[in-house]
Structure formats: C-alpha cells, structure tokens
Amino acid sequence: MSWWADDDDEDDNLDLYDESTVRTRPNPKGNRPRTKTRPEHADAEIARVLGVDRGRYTVLLDEDTPDERQVTAARASELRRNPIVTGDRVAVVGDTTGEEGTLARIVRIEPRTTLLRRSADDTDEVERVIVANADQMLIVVAAANPEPRTRLVDRYLVAAYDAGIAPMLCVTKTDLADPAPFLANFAGLDLPVFTSRQDDIPLCDIAAALVDHDTVVVGHSGVGKSTLVNALVPGARRATGHVNEVTGRGRHTSSSTVSLRVEDGSGRHGWVIDTPGVRSFGLGHVNTDSILKAFTDLAEIAEDCPRGCTHLPDAPDCAIIEAVEEGRLGEAGRARLDSLQRLLATFER
C-alpha cells in the first residue's frame, strides 16, 4: 500500500505557489517512510525581489525599518515552473540574516498588482515576464543619436496600458535636436513629458515623479537610459555605452533587470526598475481590445464608432477616420491614427 505524507493543518487560503500545499511523493524504495511534515511557512517573511542572477535572487527584508537588509535566496523546487522577477513580493524562509555565505529560500510568490510582459515578436504568444508590481513606466527616448522611434514608443504605451501601468516619457539629448516634432506625435495623450540635455538632466523633477512609486524604466539601446538611472541613483553603476556612428544603434550595456531606490532629498523615496535596452517589443500576448487604450485621445472618439469597428483604413463609418479626414484632430491626430492602424494591422491574421 502506498503511503503519502500527511499535510496536517493545511491552510486552504495559502497562495497557489506555496510549496507547503504540494504533497510528498510515495517512497519508491519501500524503506521507512519520511516522518517530517512540511512546514506551512506561517512564519515566512515577506521580501521585495531586487534582482535575479543565475538562479539566485537578491531580496530586501524589513524594508524601511532599522533591520532592513539584503538577503540572497534560492527558489524552492516546487516553484521552478513559476517565474520570479524583479519587483515581485515573495515569502522567504531559512537563514534570513543576510550574512555572507547564507542562503534563504523563496517558498511563495505574493499576489501581483501588475505584470509587464513582452513577446519575441507579434506572432509569438509566449510571453516574457519583465517586471512585477510596477505602477509607472518611464519611457526613455533620445531626440537624436539614435533617432527617436515613434513606433517603438507606441508599443511601450500599448504594453503599459494593457498592464494597467501609467506611462511617462523622458526625451534625452535635446541639445542635439529639437524634440518638438517627435513629441507632436503624442500631443493627444495625457502623457507627462520630461526633456533632458546631455549636460543638464532635470533630476529634481524626475525624482519627484518617482517617489512613492515603483517605476520600470524602458528604452532603446543608446538613448541614455542607464545614464539617467545613474544620475538618479548615485552609486548605481549601471553600465553605459555609446552609439555606433555607422549604424546609429546603441550597444547593449545593462544586461539585467534590477530595482534601485531613488530619493528626492526630502526623505521620501521610490523604486526605479532598470531594464536592458531593447530594439523590439513584441505584443503577441496583448488583447487587441487593449491597444486603443494607449491612444486615449482617439478612444474617446471611438465611442461613436459602429459596433465591431476595426479602425483600419477600410473600416466603414469609423468615427476616428472621419474626425481626421475632417481636420478636427490636426496633423497630430493623423499621426496618432497612423500609429494606431499600424499596430492594429500587426495583429491581423
């Protein structure tokens, strides 16, 4: 007769990812069965995941208390199929002193408020989880060197709105080119915008927008994203690079996603989550109904569209197209409609 370990006092309210809810396998050798009962981890401590490196997680315990400390942890085997990412809140057991050479264990992933994802391309439905629990996204783009990519920013916006994350925009290197033509593409959006020169970064304004928030920072390689993070967080030492004069592309520098505390000088702080630079941002995981949310100026007009309207060039009686053709939205509206239609057409099967 097979024997199963007894799960006494099982708590049905534990998170789905709690290792204590997994039953022990039968003893295959017929030896004396194990008598050790898996702990329910009621005394597990909740920590913030700051970074991930080759199967080891740097987590922060007792945040904002005198006992705050960083601890290195491994993932419990029962969680091996569940990705743990920067920004996650996790339950940790074991040696949580943080002393050199110690290793704690992550046994549960706490419920997430948001999850930012991307896919390899628009036809790939396999999602890549980037960060968890961010409530803001700071999109960094250069006014020149490399040239700003409106379509990539559109994709960031779609991913942000789909995840329920509030986007912001920072245009760097404005001493090299006037950012106005690029920003005109987003004139209809309720989008906070910061502009920065290479020798003059508005740190106070940006830091003030980041305190009390968890902000994921995204951008094309070479736009100055890591330079901005290093300025906001002295000692961050995020790797920076240069733009190839021939190709106009930035070199990948930061290779990992990491959370860093940013302060505004008044004692308040927030968290910035710096991500590696990317040249593409697939949206294969996004529901097409969410795309219009990135274009809030057009979404309001779309309420007058007929049911099932695709908003594509051949869509009959599309209220957005009519508004643009009648000149009610100006040139910025035409550019916004073009971006919307390009994204929508990407998902046409």
XYZ file of N, CA and C in Angstrom, residues 135-334:
600
model
N 3.897 50.364 -10.994
C 2.691 51.152 -11.238
C 2.944 52.307 -12.204
N 4.228 52.528 -12.575
C 4.572 53.543 -13.555
C 5.603 52.982 -14.540
N 5.612 53.531 -15.753
C 6.631 53.212 -16.750
C 7.228 54.515 -17.254
N 8.557 54.636 -17.155
C 9.244 55.793 -17.705
C 9.905 55.353 -19.012
N 9.374 55.853 -20.119
C 9.897 55.520 -21.445
C 10.960 56.548 -21.792
N 12.193 56.086 -22.015
C 13.303 56.980 -22.323
C 13.620 56.876 -23.809
N 13.679 58.025 -24.479
C 13.967 58.071 -25.908
C 14.870 59.274 -26.161
N 15.790 59.158 -27.103
C 16.698 60.254 -27.433
C 16.122 61.104 -28.559
N 16.353 62.406 -28.484
C 15.920 63.287 -29.565
C 16.733 63.035 -30.826
N 17.950 62.534 -30.655
C 18.823 62.193 -31.782
C 19.937 61.288 -31.266
N 20.554 60.549 -32.226
C 21.713 59.724 -31.878
C 21.462 58.773 -30.707
N 20.605 57.743 -30.880
C 19.900 57.351 -32.111
C 18.599 58.125 -32.308
N 18.130 58.113 -33.537
C 16.899 58.815 -33.860
C 15.727 58.213 -33.094
N 14.781 59.037 -32.654
C 13.630 58.512 -31.902
C 12.747 57.636 -32.780
N 12.236 56.576 -32.195
C 11.399 55.621 -32.923
C 9.972 55.695 -32.371
N 9.130 56.396 -33.097
C 7.747 56.585 -32.667
C 7.025 55.258 -32.494
N 7.250 54.326 -33.413
C 6.536 53.044 -33.354
C 6.912 52.257 -32.102
N 8.178 52.309 -31.707
C 8.593 51.591 -30.502
C 7.939 52.195 -29.271
N 7.862 53.517 -29.216
C 7.204 54.172 -28.089
C 5.726 53.793 -28.057
N 5.093 53.724 -29.220
C 3.694 53.289 -29.277
C 3.539 51.908 -28.638
N 4.489 51.028 -28.918
C 4.414 49.671 -28.388
C 4.596 49.669 -26.865
N 5.509 50.477 -26.389
C 5.647 50.597 -24.941
C 4.332 51.073 -24.315
N 3.711 52.034 -24.955
C 2.450 52.570 -24.431
C 1.369 51.495 -24.392
N 1.277 50.709 -25.470
C 0.285 49.637 -25.502
C 0.535 48.641 -24.370
N 1.802 48.239 -24.188
C 2.134 47.283 -23.131
C 1.812 47.859 -21.757
N 2.073 49.149 -21.575
C 1.806 49.788 -20.288
C 0.315 49.826 -19.995
N -0.467 50.300 -20.947
C -1.908 50.372 -20.731
C -2.525 48.994 -20.561
N -2.013 48.008 -21.303
C -2.526 46.648 -21.183
C -2.264 46.093 -19.785
N -1.138 46.500 -19.175
C -0.780 46.012 -17.843
C -1.360 46.861 -16.722
N -1.985 47.980 -17.057
C -2.515 48.862 -16.020
C -1.438 49.704 -15.377
N -0.405 50.070 -16.152
C 0.716 50.866 -15.662
C 0.659 52.245 -16.304
N 0.837 53.305 -15.508
C 0.770 54.671 -16.022
C 2.090 55.040 -16.701
N 2.073 55.433 -17.983
C 3.314 55.755 -18.684
C 3.723 57.217 -18.541
N 5.041 57.450 -18.627
C 5.629 58.783 -18.699
C 6.714 58.730 -19.773
N 7.117 59.899 -20.256
C 8.093 59.957 -21.339
C 9.224 60.906 -20.977
N 10.461 60.470 -21.200
C 11.634 61.319 -20.998
C 12.426 61.353 -22.296
N 12.596 62.549 -22.864
C 13.360 62.718 -24.099
C 14.733 63.260 -23.731
N 15.775 62.476 -24.014
C 17.146 62.880 -23.709
C 17.819 63.496 -24.937
N 19.003 64.078 -24.720
C 19.845 64.642 -25.785
C 19.112 65.715 -26.591
N 18.334 66.531 -25.907
C 17.594 67.569 -26.614
C 18.511 68.693 -27.082
N 19.777 68.674 -26.659
C 20.744 69.638 -27.178
C 21.193 69.267 -28.589
N 20.903 68.038 -29.018
C 21.288 67.586 -30.357
C 20.194 67.809 -31.389
N 18.951 67.874 -30.955
C 17.832 68.058 -31.892
C 16.624 68.572 -31.133
N 15.776 69.274 -31.838
C 14.532 69.784 -31.257
C 13.553 68.617 -31.090
N 13.093 68.353 -29.870
C 12.183 67.211 -29.671
C 10.743 67.487 -30.072
N 10.422 68.740 -30.420
C 9.032 69.108 -30.687
C 8.373 68.268 -31.777
N 9.017 68.046 -32.938
C 8.358 67.238 -33.973
C 8.034 65.831 -33.496
N 8.945 65.244 -32.724
C 8.683 63.898 -32.203
C 7.549 63.925 -31.189
N 7.564 64.882 -30.281
C 6.540 64.960 -29.233
C 5.169 65.267 -29.817
N 5.134 65.865 -30.999
C 3.840 66.169 -31.621
C 3.046 64.897 -31.892
N 3.731 63.770 -32.029
C 3.036 62.502 -32.266
C 2.202 62.075 -31.069
N 2.493 62.623 -29.901
C 1.815 62.205 -28.676
C 1.031 63.352 -28.045
N 0.770 64.389 -28.865
C 0.110 65.581 -28.344
C -1.268 65.279 -27.782
N -1.937 64.257 -28.296
C -3.286 63.956 -27.843
C -3.353 63.089 -26.612
N -2.205 62.658 -26.101
C -2.197 61.770 -24.948
C -1.948 62.536 -23.657
N -2.554 62.057 -22.595
C -2.307 62.614 -21.264
C -1.034 61.969 -20.735
N 0.105 62.431 -21.254
C 1.382 61.776 -21.021
C 2.383 62.773 -20.426
N 2.768 62.619 -19.152
C 3.796 63.501 -18.579
C 5.094 63.374 -19.370
N 5.715 64.512 -19.687
C 6.925 64.509 -20.506
C 8.033 65.283 -19.793
N 9.236 64.691 -19.771
C 10.439 65.355 -19.276
C 11.420 65.448 -20.437
N 12.142 66.561 -20.509
C 13.182 66.700 -21.528
C 14.511 66.926 -20.830
N 15.573 66.407 -21.454
C 16.880 66.414 -20.805
C 17.979 66.678 -21.818
N 18.902 67.565 -21.457
C 20.112 67.778 -22.238
C 21.217 66.879 -21.692
N 22.247 66.652 -22.503
C 23.333 65.792 -22.048
C 24.055 66.381 -20.843
N 24.056 67.709 -20.740
C 24.743 68.362 -19.627
C 23.776 68.954 -18.606
N 22.509 68.629 -18.729
C 21.515 69.211 -17.826
C 20.308 68.285 -17.720
N 20.344 67.389 -16.730
C 19.247 66.454 -16.503
C 18.364 66.998 -15.382
N 17.062 67.145 -15.607
C 16.165 67.677 -14.567
C 15.881 66.647 -13.478
N 16.916 66.354 -12.678
C 16.812 65.277 -11.695
C 15.726 65.527 -10.666
N 15.601 66.770 -10.206
C 14.606 67.065 -9.167
C 13.191 66.779 -9.661
N 12.895 67.206 -10.879
C 11.553 66.999 -11.432
C 11.261 65.508 -11.632
N 12.236 64.793 -12.177
C 12.018 63.369 -12.432
C 11.914 62.597 -11.124
N 12.816 62.884 -10.168
C 12.785 62.181 -8.887
C 11.466 62.413 -8.175
N 10.935 63.634 -8.261
C 9.665 63.946 -7.613
C 8.528 63.110 -8.176
N 8.624 62.761 -9.470
C 7.581 61.942 -10.099
C 7.744 60.462 -9.767
N 8.919 60.074 -9.246
C 9.188 58.672 -8.983
C 8.952 58.269 -7.529
N 9.021 59.225 -6.593
C 8.867 58.864 -5.186
C 7.466 58.312 -4.933
N 7.409 57.365 -4.031
C 6.158 56.690 -3.657
C 5.606 55.822 -4.788
N 6.442 55.501 -5.769
C 6.014 54.657 -6.882
C 7.077 53.613 -7.173
N 6.663 52.539 -7.851
C 7.574 51.556 -8.428
C 7.539 51.787 -9.941
N 8.640 52.299 -10.498
C 8.664 52.736 -11.891
C 9.626 51.894 -12.702
N 9.135 51.244 -13.740
C 10.004 50.482 -14.639
C 10.481 51.418 -15.731
N 11.792 51.406 -15.980
C 12.408 52.289 -16.972
C 12.741 51.460 -18.203
N 12.242 51.880 -19.357
C 12.457 51.143 -20.606
C 12.965 52.089 -21.673
N 13.634 51.541 -22.664
C 14.117 52.365 -23.759
C 15.030 51.605 -24.683
N 15.169 52.128 -25.894
C 16.055 51.586 -26.910
C 17.506 51.704 -26.437
N 18.351 50.781 -26.848
C 19.768 50.849 -26.502
C 20.385 52.155 -27.010
N 21.171 52.809 -26.157
C 21.891 54.007 -26.558
C 21.172 55.317 -26.337
N 19.965 55.288 -25.775
C 19.210 56.537 -25.599
C 19.594 57.292 -24.329
N 20.439 56.692 -23.486
C 20.838 57.357 -22.253
C 20.050 56.911 -21.047
N 19.408 55.745 -21.138
C 18.589 55.251 -20.031
C 19.437 54.979 -18.796
N 20.531 54.247 -18.959
C 21.375 53.919 -17.816
C 22.078 55.158 -17.265
N 22.412 56.094 -18.151
C 22.991 57.363 -17.694
C 22.014 58.095 -16.794
N 20.751 58.094 -17.175
C 19.720 58.731 -16.367
C 19.569 58.035 -15.023
N 19.553 56.705 -15.035
C 19.418 55.950 -13.782
C 20.610 56.215 -12.874
N 21.811 56.268 -13.426
C 22.993 56.535 -12.612
C 22.937 57.921 -11.986
N 22.358 58.881 -12.706
C 22.229 60.228 -12.164
C 21.175 60.279 -11.059
N 20.105 59.518 -11.222
C 19.041 59.490 -10.221
C 19.452 58.724 -8.969
N 20.270 57.692 -9.156
C 20.677 56.825 -8.048
C 22.205 56.797 -7.984
N 22.823 57.751 -7.270
C 24.282 57.763 -7.158
C 24.794 56.424 -6.614
N 25.789 55.886 -7.263
C 26.330 54.604 -6.847
C 25.686 53.422 -7.533
N 24.718 53.661 -8.412
C 24.047 52.545 -9.094
C 25.021 51.799 -10.007
N 25.919 52.542 -10.650
C 26.944 51.954 -11.516
C 26.345 51.069 -12.605
N 25.258 51.525 -13.192
C 24.709 50.810 -14.345
C 25.592 51.093 -15.553
N 25.934 50.040 -16.307
C 26.850 50.182 -17.433
C 26.249 51.063 -18.508
N 27.085 51.941 -19.072
C 26.642 52.826 -20.151
C 27.487 52.550 -21.385
N 26.974 52.936 -22.542
C 27.687 52.684 -23.786
C 27.592 53.872 -24.717
N 27.879 53.632 -25.989
C 27.834 54.695 -26.982
C 27.044 54.203 -28.187
N 26.756 55.143 -29.083
C 26.005 54.813 -30.296
C 26.975 54.661 -31.459
N 26.830 53.586 -32.221
C 27.673 53.347 -33.378
C 27.400 54.410 -34.437
N 28.438 55.116 -34.866
C 28.263 56.219 -35.812
C 27.828 55.733 -37.190
N 28.100 54.474 -37.504
C 27.746 53.939 -38.823
C 26.311 53.436 -38.841
N 25.954 52.616 -37.863
C 24.620 52.016 -37.845
C 23.595 52.877 -37.138
N 24.060 53.779 -36.262
C 23.126 54.591 -35.493
C 22.467 53.840 -34.375
N 22.994 52.658 -34.051
C 22.412 51.840 -32.994
C 23.249 51.911 -31.729
N 22.566 51.803 -30.604
C 23.273 51.782 -29.336
C 23.733 50.373 -29.009
N 24.819 50.294 -28.249
C 25.319 48.992 -27.827
C 24.618 48.574 -26.551
N 24.214 47.292 -26.472
C 23.596 46.785 -25.260
C 24.602 46.873 -24.110
N 24.201 47.488 -23.010
C 25.107 47.641 -21.869
C 24.532 46.920 -20.655
N 23.515 47.489 -20.026
C 22.893 46.815 -18.886
C 22.272 45.507 -19.359
N 22.653 44.407 -18.714
C 22.193 43.090 -19.165
C 21.209 42.453 -18.202
N 20.867 43.135 -17.137
C 19.959 42.565 -16.148
C 18.942 43.611 -15.714
N 17.852 43.115 -15.134
C 16.821 43.987 -14.590
C 17.018 44.088 -13.088
N 17.055 45.305 -12.564
C 17.352 45.482 -11.144
C 16.556 46.654 -10.576
N 16.131 46.514 -9.311
C 15.411 47.578 -8.609
C 16.390 48.414 -7.807
N 16.245 49.730 -7.892
C 17.123 50.656 -7.187
C 16.283 51.712 -6.483
N 16.662 52.051 -5.272
C 15.939 53.071 -4.521
C 16.352 54.463 -4.988
N 15.367 55.304 -5.270
C 15.625 56.681 -5.680
C 14.995 57.621 -4.657
N 15.736 58.664 -4.265
C 15.276 59.601 -3.244
C 15.152 60.993 -3.835
N 14.286 61.802 -3.223
C 14.073 63.155 -3.735
C 14.720 64.224 -2.856
N 15.471 63.805 -1.833
C 16.159 64.766 -0.981
C 15.376 65.203 0.232
N 14.110 64.808 0.312
C 13.274 65.218 1.445
C 12.993 64.053 2.390
N 13.626 62.920 2.135
C 13.377 61.741 2.959
C 12.412 60.766 2.327
N 11.733 61.196 1.283
C 10.822 60.298 0.574
C 11.607 59.548 -0.493
N 11.107 58.380 -0.869
C 11.793 57.605 -1.893
C 10.804 56.767 -2.692
N 11.293 56.270 -3.809
C 10.551 55.335 -4.640
C 11.533 54.314 -5.180
N 11.083 53.510 -6.123
C 11.936 52.482 -6.706
C 11.920 52.607 -8.214
N 13.111 52.575 -8.822
C 13.212 52.508 -10.277
C 13.698 51.108 -10.635
N 13.083 50.524 -11.629
C 13.458 49.189 -12.089
C 14.068 49.359 -13.468
N 15.402 49.302 -13.530
C 16.112 49.491 -14.793
C 16.135 48.182 -15.565
N 15.825 48.251 -16.848
C 15.759 47.066 -17.697
C 16.798 47.174 -18.813
N 17.235 46.049 -19.368
C 18.158 46.099 -20.513
C 17.505 46.802 -21.698
N 18.306 47.522 -22.487
C 17.769 48.175 -23.671
C 17.302 47.153 -24.689
N 16.200 47.444 -25.366
C 15.672 46.533 -26.385
C 15.428 47.295 -27.675
N 15.545 46.594 -28.801
C 15.293 47.202 -30.113
C 13.927 46.810 -30.656
N 13.262 45.871 -29.980
C 11.928 45.459 -30.404
C 11.116 45.116 -29.170
N 9.808 45.204 -29.311
C 8.930 44.924 -28.176
C 7.684 44.253 -28.718
N 7.705 42.913 -28.757
C 6.586 42.160 -29.307
C 5.351 42.248 -28.427
N 4.199 42.258 -29.083
C 2.927 42.378 -28.366
C 2.015 41.192 -28.641
N 2.620 40.019 -28.874
C 1.828 38.837 -29.190
C 0.895 38.426 -28.078
N 1.187 38.837 -26.847
C 0.375 38.441 -25.700
C -0.785 39.393 -25.446
N -0.804 40.541 -26.126
C -1.772 41.603 -25.826
C -3.106 41.343 -26.516
N -4.180 41.568 -25.797
C -5.511 41.522 -26.379
C -5.691 42.772 -27.238
N -6.088 42.596 -28.502
C -6.201 43.744 -29.400
C -7.175 44.796 -28.887
N -8.117 44.412 -28.044
C -9.049 45.386 -27.479
C -8.329 46.388 -26.577
N -7.123 46.013 -26.111
C -6.381 46.891 -25.206
C -5.563 47.935 -25.953
N -5.369 47.744 -27.257
C -4.495 48.652 -27.996
C -5.033 50.071 -27.997
N -6.333 50.219 -28.179
C -6.919 51.555 -28.252
C -6.727 52.323 -26.950
N -6.531 51.607 -25.835
C -6.334 52.276 -24.552
C -5.075 53.127 -24.539
N -4.100 52.798 -25.378
C -2.868 53.570 -25.435
C -3.068 54.907 -26.134
N -4.182 55.049 -26.843
C -4.467 56.267 -27.592
C -5.721 56.910 -27.002
N -5.568 57.460 -25.821
C -6.738 57.940 -25.084
C -7.506 59.023 -25.829
N -6.790 59.841 -26.626
C -7.475 60.882 -27.382
C -8.386 60.286 -28.443
N -7.951 59.185 -29.053
C -8.759 58.534 -30.083
C -9.826 57.629 -29.484
N -9.554 57.081 -28.316
C -10.509 56.172 -27.678
C -11.827 56.882 -27.387
N -11.743 58.150 -27.007
C -12.972 58.899 -26.718
C -13.822 59.058 -27.966
N -13.171 59.330 -29.097
C -13.901 59.470 -30.368
C -14.455 58.127 -30.814
N -13.733 57.050 -30.522
C -14.135 55.710 -30.957
C -15.456 55.266 -30.345
N -15.894 55.947 -29.314
C -17.181 55.600 -28.706
C -18.333 55.802 -29.682
N -18.111 56.622 -30.717
C -19.146 56.871 -31.730
C -19.009 55.940 -32.934
N -18.049 55.018 -32.884
C -17.873 54.079 -33.988
C -18.951 52.992 -33.935
N -19.279 52.401 -35.074
C -20.239 51.295 -35.060
C -19.651 50.079 -34.348
N -20.511 49.211 -33.848
C -20.066 48.014 -33.141
C -19.157 47.174 -34.043
N -18.040 46.712 -33.475
C -17.123 45.874 -34.224
C -16.187 46.630 -35.151
N -16.144 47.949 -35.046
C -15.284 48.747 -35.918
C -13.817 48.375 -35.694
N -13.072 48.182 -36.783
C -11.654 47.812 -36.687
C -10.742 49.033 -36.645
N -11.247 50.194 -37.037
C -10.489 51.448 -37.093
C -9.385 51.406 -38.150
N -9.386 50.386 -38.999
C -8.409 50.283 -40.073
C -8.881 51.111 -41.276
N -7.993 51.383 -42.233
C -8.359 52.275 -43.347
C -9.636 51.905 -44.082
N -9.966 50.604 -44.146
C -11.161 50.193 -44.884
C -12.390 50.057 -43.985
N -12.301 50.525 -42.739
C -13.432 50.390 -41.814
C -14.530 51.398 -42.176
N -15.761 50.928 -42.445
C -16.844 51.849 -42.811
C -17.355 52.627 -41.596
N -17.617 53.913 -41.809
C -18.230 54.776 -40.796
C -17.395 54.854 -39.497
N -16.071 54.715 -39.621
C -15.213 54.835 -38.433
C -15.169 56.290 -37.996
N -15.564 56.556 -36.762
C -15.628 57.931 -36.266
C -14.246 58.567 -36.189
N -13.229 57.768 -35.901
C -11.875 58.323 -35.814
C -11.396 58.771 -37.182
N -11.584 57.904 -38.188
C -11.164 58.254 -39.547
C -11.889 59.496 -40.028
N -13.184 59.581 -39.755
C -13.960 60.748 -40.171
C -13.453 62.014 -39.502
N -13.104 61.924 -38.215
C -12.609 63.097 -37.494
C -11.284 63.578 -38.070
N -10.424 62.628 -38.456
C -9.137 63.001 -39.038
C -9.324 63.611 -40.416
N -10.166 62.986 -41.229
C -10.390 63.494 -42.589
C -11.030 64.871 -42.576
N -11.821 65.157 -41.574
C -12.458 66.473 -41.467
C -11.530 67.510 -40.845
N -10.321 67.074 -40.435
C -9.347 68.012 -39.891
C -9.581 68.401 -38.457
N -10.469 67.697 -37.781
C -10.793 68.073 -36.394
C -9.672 67.744 -35.406
N -8.745 66.854 -35.800
C -7.671 66.445 -34.894
C -6.311 66.986 -35.311
N -6.246 67.719 -36.418
C -4.982 68.294 -36.860
C -4.008 67.221 -37.332
N -2.765 67.661 -37.607
C -1.757 66.732 -38.076
C -1.374 65.717 -37.010
N -1.384 66.130 -35.728
C -1.047 65.201 -34.651
C -2.049 64.050 -34.615
N -3.323 64.368 -34.851
C -4.341 63.326 -34.871
C -4.125 62.339 -35.999
N -3.697 62.851 -37.160
C -3.424 61.962 -38.296
C -2.270 61.021 -37.970
